[in-house]
Short mmCIF file of C-alpha atoms in Angstrom, two decimals:
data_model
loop_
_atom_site.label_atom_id
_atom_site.label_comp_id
_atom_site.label_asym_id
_atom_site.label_seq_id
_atom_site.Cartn_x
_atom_site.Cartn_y
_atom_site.Cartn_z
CA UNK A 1 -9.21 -36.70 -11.38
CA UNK A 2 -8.61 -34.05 -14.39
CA UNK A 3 -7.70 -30.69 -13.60
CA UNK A 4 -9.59 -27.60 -14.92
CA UNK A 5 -8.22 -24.41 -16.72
CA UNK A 6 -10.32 -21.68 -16.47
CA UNK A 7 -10.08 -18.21 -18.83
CA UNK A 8 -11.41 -15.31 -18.42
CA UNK A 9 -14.25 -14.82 -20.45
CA UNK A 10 -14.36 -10.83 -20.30
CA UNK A 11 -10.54 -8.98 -19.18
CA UNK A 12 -12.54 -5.40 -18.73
CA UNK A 13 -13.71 -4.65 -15.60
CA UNK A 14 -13.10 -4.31 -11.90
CA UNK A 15 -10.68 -6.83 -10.45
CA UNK A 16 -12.48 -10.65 -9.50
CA UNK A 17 -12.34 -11.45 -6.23
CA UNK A 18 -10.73 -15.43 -6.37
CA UNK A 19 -11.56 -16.14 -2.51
CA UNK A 20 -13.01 -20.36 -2.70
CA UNK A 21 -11.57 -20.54 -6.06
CA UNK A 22 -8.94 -23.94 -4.53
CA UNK A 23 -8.04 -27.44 -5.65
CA UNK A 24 -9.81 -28.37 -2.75
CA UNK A 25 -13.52 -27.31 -3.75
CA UNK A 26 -12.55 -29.20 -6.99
CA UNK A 27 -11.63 -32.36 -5.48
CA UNK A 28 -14.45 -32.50 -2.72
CA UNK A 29 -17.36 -31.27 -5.17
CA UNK A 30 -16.43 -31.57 -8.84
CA UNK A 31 -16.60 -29.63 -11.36
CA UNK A 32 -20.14 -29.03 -10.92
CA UNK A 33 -19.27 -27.62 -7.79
CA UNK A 34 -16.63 -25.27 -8.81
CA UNK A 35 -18.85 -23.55 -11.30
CA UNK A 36 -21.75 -22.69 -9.30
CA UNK A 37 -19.79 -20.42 -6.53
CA UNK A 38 -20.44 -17.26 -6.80
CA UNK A 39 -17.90 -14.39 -6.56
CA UNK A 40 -18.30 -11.16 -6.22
CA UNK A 41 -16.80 -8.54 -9.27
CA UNK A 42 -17.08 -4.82 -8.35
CA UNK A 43 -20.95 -4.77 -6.85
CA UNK A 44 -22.03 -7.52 -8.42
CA UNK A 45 -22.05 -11.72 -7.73
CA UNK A 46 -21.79 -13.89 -10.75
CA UNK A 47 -21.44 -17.35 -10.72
CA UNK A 48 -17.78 -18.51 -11.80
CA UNK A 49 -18.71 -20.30 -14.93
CA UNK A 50 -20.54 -17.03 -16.12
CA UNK A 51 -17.10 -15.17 -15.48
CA UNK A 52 -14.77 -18.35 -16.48
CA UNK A 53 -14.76 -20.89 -19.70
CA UNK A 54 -13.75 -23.95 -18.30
CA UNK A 55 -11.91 -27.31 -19.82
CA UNK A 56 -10.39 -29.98 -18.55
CA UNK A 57 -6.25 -29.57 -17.89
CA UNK A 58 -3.63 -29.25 -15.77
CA UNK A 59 -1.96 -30.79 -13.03
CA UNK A 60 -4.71 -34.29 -11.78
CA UNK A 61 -7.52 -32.25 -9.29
CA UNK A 62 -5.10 -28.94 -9.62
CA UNK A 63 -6.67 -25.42 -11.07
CA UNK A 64 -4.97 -23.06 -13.54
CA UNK A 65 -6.01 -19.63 -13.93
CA UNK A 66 -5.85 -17.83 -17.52
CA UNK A 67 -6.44 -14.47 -16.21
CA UNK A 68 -5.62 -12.44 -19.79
CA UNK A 69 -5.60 -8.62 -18.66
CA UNK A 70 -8.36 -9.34 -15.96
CA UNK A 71 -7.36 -8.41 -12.19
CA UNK A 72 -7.80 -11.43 -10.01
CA UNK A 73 -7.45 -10.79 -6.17
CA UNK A 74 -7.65 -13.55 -3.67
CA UNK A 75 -6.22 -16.01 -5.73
CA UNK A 76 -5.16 -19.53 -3.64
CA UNK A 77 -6.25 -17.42 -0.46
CA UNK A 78 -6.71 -20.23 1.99
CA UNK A 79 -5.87 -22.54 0.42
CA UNK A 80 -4.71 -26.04 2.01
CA UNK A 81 -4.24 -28.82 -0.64
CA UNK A 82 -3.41 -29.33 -4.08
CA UNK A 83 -1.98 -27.37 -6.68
CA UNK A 84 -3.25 -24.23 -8.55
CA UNK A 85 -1.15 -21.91 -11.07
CA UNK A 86 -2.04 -18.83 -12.33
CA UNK A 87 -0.59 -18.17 -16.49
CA UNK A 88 -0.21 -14.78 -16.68
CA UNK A 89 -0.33 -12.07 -13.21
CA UNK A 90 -2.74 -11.32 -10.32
CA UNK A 91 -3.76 -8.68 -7.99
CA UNK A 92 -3.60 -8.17 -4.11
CA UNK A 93 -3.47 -11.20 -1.22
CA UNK A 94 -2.26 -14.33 -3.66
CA UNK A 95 -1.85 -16.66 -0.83
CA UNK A 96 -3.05 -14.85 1.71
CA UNK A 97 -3.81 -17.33 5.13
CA UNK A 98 -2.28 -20.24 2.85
CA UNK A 99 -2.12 -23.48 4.60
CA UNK A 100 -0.91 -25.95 2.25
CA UNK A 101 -0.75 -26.71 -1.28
CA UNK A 102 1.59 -25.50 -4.02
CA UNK A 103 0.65 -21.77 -5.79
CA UNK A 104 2.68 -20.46 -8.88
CA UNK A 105 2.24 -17.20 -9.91
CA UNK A 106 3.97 -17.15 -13.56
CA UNK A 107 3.87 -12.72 -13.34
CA UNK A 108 3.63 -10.36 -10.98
CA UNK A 109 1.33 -9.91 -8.18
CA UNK A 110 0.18 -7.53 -5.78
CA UNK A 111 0.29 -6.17 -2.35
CA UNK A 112 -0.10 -8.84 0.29
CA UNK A 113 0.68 -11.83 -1.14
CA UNK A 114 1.31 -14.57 1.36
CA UNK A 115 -0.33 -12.21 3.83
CA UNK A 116 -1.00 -14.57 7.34
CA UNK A 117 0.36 -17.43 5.16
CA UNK A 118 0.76 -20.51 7.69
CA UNK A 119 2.16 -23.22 5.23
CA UNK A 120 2.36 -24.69 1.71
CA UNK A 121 4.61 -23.32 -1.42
CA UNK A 122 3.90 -19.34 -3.35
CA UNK A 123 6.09 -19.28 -6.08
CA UNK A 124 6.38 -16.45 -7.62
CA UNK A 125 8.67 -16.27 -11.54
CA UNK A 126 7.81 -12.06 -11.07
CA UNK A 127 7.87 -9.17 -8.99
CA UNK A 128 5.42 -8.52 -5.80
CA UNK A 129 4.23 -5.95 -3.78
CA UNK A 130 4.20 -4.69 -0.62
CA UNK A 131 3.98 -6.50 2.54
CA UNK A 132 4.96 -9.95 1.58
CA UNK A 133 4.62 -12.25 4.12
CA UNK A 134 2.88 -9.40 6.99
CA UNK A 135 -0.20 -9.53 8.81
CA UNK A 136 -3.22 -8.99 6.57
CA UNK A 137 -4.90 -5.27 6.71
CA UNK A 138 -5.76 -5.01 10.38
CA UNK A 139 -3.69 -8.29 11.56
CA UNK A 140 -1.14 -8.27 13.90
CA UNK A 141 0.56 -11.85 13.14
CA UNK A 142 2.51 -12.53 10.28
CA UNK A 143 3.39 -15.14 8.00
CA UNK A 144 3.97 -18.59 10.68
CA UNK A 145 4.49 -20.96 8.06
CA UNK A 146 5.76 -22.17 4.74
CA UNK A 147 8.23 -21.00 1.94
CA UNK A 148 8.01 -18.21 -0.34
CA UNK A 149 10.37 -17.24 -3.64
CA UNK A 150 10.31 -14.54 -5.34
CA UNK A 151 12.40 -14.23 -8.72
CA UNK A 152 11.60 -10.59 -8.93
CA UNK A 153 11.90 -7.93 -7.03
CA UNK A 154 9.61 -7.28 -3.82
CA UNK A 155 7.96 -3.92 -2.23
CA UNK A 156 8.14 -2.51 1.38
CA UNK A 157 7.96 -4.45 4.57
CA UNK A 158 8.77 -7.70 3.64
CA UNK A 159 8.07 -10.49 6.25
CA UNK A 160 6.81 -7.85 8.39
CA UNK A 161 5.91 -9.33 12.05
CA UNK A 162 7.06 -12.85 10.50
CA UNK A 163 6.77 -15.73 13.36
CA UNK A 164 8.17 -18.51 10.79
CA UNK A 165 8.78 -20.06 7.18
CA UNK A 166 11.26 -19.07 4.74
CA UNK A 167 10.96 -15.91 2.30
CA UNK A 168 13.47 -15.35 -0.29
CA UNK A 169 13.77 -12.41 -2.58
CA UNK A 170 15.97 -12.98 -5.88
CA UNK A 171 15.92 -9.18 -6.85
CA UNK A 172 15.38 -6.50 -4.49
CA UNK A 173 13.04 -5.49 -1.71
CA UNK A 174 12.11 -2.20 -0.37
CA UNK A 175 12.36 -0.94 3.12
CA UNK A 176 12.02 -1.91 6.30
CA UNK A 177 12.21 -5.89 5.57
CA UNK A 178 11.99 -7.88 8.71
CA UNK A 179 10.40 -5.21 10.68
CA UNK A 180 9.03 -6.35 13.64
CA UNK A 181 9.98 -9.83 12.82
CA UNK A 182 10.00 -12.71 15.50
CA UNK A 183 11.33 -15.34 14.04
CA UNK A 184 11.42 -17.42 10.66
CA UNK A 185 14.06 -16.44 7.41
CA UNK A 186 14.40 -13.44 5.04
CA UNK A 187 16.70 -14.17 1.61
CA UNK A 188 17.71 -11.33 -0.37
CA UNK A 189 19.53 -11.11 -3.34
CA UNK A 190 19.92 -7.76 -4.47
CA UNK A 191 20.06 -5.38 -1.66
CA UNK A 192 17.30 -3.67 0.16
CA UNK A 193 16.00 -0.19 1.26
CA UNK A 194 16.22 1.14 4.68
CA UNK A 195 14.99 0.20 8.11
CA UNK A 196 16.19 -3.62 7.35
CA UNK A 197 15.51 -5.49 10.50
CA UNK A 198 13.64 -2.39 12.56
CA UNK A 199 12.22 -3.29 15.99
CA UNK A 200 13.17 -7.05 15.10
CA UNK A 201 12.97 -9.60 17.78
CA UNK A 202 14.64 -12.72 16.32
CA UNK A 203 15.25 -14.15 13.31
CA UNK A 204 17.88 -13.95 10.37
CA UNK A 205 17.73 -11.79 7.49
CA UNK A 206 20.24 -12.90 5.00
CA UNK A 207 21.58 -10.01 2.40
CA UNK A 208 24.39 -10.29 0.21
CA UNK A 209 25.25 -6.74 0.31
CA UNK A 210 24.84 -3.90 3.84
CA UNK A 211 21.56 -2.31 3.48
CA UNK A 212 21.57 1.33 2.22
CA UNK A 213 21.43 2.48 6.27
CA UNK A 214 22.35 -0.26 9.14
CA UNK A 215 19.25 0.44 11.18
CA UNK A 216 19.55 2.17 14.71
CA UNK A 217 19.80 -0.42 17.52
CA UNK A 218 21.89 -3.05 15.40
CA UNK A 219 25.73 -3.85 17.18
CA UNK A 220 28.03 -5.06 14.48
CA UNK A 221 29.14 -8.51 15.44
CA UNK A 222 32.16 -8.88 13.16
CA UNK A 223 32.80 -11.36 10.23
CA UNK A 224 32.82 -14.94 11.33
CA UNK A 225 32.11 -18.15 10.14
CA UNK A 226 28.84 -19.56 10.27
CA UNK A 227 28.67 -23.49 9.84
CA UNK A 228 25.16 -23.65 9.30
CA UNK A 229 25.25 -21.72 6.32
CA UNK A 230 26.72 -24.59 4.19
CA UNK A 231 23.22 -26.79 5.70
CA UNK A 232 21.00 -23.63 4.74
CA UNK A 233 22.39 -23.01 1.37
CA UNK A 234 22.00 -27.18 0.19
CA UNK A 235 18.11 -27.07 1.35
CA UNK A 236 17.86 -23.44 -0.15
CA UNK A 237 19.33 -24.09 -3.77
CA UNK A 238 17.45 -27.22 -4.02
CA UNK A 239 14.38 -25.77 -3.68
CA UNK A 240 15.31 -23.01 -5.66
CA UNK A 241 15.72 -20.27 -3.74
CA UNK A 242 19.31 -19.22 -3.01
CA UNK A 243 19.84 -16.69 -5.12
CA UNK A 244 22.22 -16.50 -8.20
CA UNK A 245 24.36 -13.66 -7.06
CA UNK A 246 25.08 -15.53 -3.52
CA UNK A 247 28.47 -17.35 -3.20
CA UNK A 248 28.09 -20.96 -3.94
CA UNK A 249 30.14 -21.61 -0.98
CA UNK A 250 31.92 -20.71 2.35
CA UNK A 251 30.37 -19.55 5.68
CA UNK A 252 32.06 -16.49 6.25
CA UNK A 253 29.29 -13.35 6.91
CA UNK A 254 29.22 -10.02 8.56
CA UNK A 255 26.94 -10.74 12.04
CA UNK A 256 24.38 -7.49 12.82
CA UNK A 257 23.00 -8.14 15.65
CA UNK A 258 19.42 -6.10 17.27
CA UNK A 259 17.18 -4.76 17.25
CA UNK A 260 18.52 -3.87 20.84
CA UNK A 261 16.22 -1.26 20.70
CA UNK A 262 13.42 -3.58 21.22
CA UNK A 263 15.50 -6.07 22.98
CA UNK A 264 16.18 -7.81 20.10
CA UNK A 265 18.56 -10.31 19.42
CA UNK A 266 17.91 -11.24 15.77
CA UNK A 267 20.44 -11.14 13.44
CA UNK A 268 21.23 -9.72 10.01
CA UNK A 269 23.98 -11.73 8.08
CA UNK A 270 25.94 -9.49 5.16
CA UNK A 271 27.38 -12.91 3.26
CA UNK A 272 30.74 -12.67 1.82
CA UNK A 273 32.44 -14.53 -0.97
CA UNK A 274 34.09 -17.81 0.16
#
C-alpha cells in the first residue's frame, strides 16, 4: 500500500488538532477514509482533506506531515502501528499515549511529547518541551513504555513519574528530570538543571556531568565500576542514542543514590572517561 503526504493547505491560523491522524486509519480504511475525519481547528471541525492536499508518498501505508508554519498538536497521539514523520515541527503531545509504531519529528516540538507514551519509537532531530515522557495534564502515570531521543535540548521535568522505556536527551534538559520517577532510563548529554532525580523511587538517570545542585536526599555512593554499562552503551549507540559527548568506553561512574527522602533507592550515575 502507498503512503500519503499531506500539506497544509492554509499555515495561518490556530494550531490543528492531529488526534486519529495514524498509519493505522490509513491501512484499515484507505485513503478515502483518512480524508473524511474531521478535526477540530480553533472552534471549528473541518474535514482533513479540506485542511490537507494529499498525494501519494512515503514510507508503504506510513503518513508524512508537511506542516509549513501551521501548528499541529496531537500528532501520532495514540498511535500503535506503522510509521508517520512529520517534515518540518509540531506543537504540544507528539506521541502522547503512543503504543507502537515509529514517529519522527524532523524540528522541534512542544510540551508533552511522549506524554503516557506506553511503546513504539519518537524520534526527535530537534529540541522539545516540557514534560517529556510525564503523565498527561491531570495524569498521574508516566511514560511505561518505549524509547525516546532527543537530538536537541529538552524542557523541565523530563520523564517525570516514568514507570519504564528509555529517554535520552543529546543536549540539555531543564530541571527536575526524573522527578518522581519509578523506574525505566533517563540519558543526558549535556547537563541538566536542578532537582535531578527529586522524590525518585527507582530508576537510573545517566548524566555525563553532576547536576548544577545534587538534590537533597541523594547519598554519594562513590566511583565504581559498573559492568553493565558496556551492555547499555552497545544497545544505546546502535539505536542512536548514546550521546556524542559520552565516553565511548569504560564503566567507571560516580553512584548517587536516593531519593532517601522518599525511600528511594534509584540511582543517578555521573559517567567518567574510561
Amino acid at each position: 500500500m502507498s503512503g500519503l503526504i499531506l500539506t497544509t493547505r492554509d499555515s495561518a491560523g490556530p494550531p490543528i488538532d492531529m488526534t486519529g491522524v495514524l498509519p493505522d486509519r490509513l491501512i484499515e480504511g484507505g485513503r478515502e477514509a483518512l480524508a473524511g475525519l474531521m478535526l477540530v481547528r480553533g472552534r471549528e471541525r473541518h474535514r482533513l482533506d479540506a485542511l490537507f492536499a494529499l498525494q501519494d508518498g512515503g514510507p508503504s501505508g506510513g503518513l508524512v506531515l508537511q506542516p509549513g508554519d501551521a501548528v499541529l498538536d496531537g500528532v501520532g497521539s495514540g498511535m500503535t502501528a506503522g510509521e508517520l514523520r512529520v517534515e518540518g515541527e509540531c506543537g504540544a503531545y507528539a506521541g502522547s499515549a503512543m503504543r507502537g509504531g515509529v514517529l519522527t519529528v524532523e524540528g522541534n516540538c512542544g510540551a508533552f511529547a511522549a506524554a503516557g507514551m506506553a511503546g513504539g519509537s519518537l524520534r526527535v532531530l530537534g529540541d522539545a518541551g516540557d514534560f517529556l515522557g510525564a503523565p498527561l495534564a491531570g495524569g498521574t502515570r508516566g511514560m511505561s513504555g518505549g524509547s525516546v531521543v532527543v537530538m536537541g535540548n529538552a524542557g523541565d521535568r523530563v520523564g517525570e513519574r516514568m514507570r519504564r522505556g528509555l529517554i535520552a536527551v543529546h543536549g540539555r534538559v531543564g530541571g527536575l528530570c526524573g522527578a518522581r520517577m519509578i523506574a525505566g532510563t533517563i540519558v543526558v548529554g549535556a547537563g541538566c538543571g536542578p532537582g535531578a532525580g527529586q522524590a525518585m523511587r527507582r530508576g537510573s538517570i545517566l548524566l555525563r556531568r553532576a547536576p548544577e545542585a545534587v538534590t537533597p536526599g541523594f547519598v554519594d555512593g562513590g566511583m565504581n565500576d559498573w559492568l553493565f554499562l558496556d551492555l547499555m552503551r552497545k544497545e544505546l549507540i546502535d539505536g542512536g542514542a548514546w550521546p556524542s559527548g559520552f565516553p565511548t568506553a569504560g564503566t567507571r561512574a560516580r553512584r548517587l543514590i536516593g531519593d532517601r527522602t522518599a525511600g528511594g533507592i534509584g540511582e543517578v550515575l555521573i559517567v567518567s572517561e574510561a
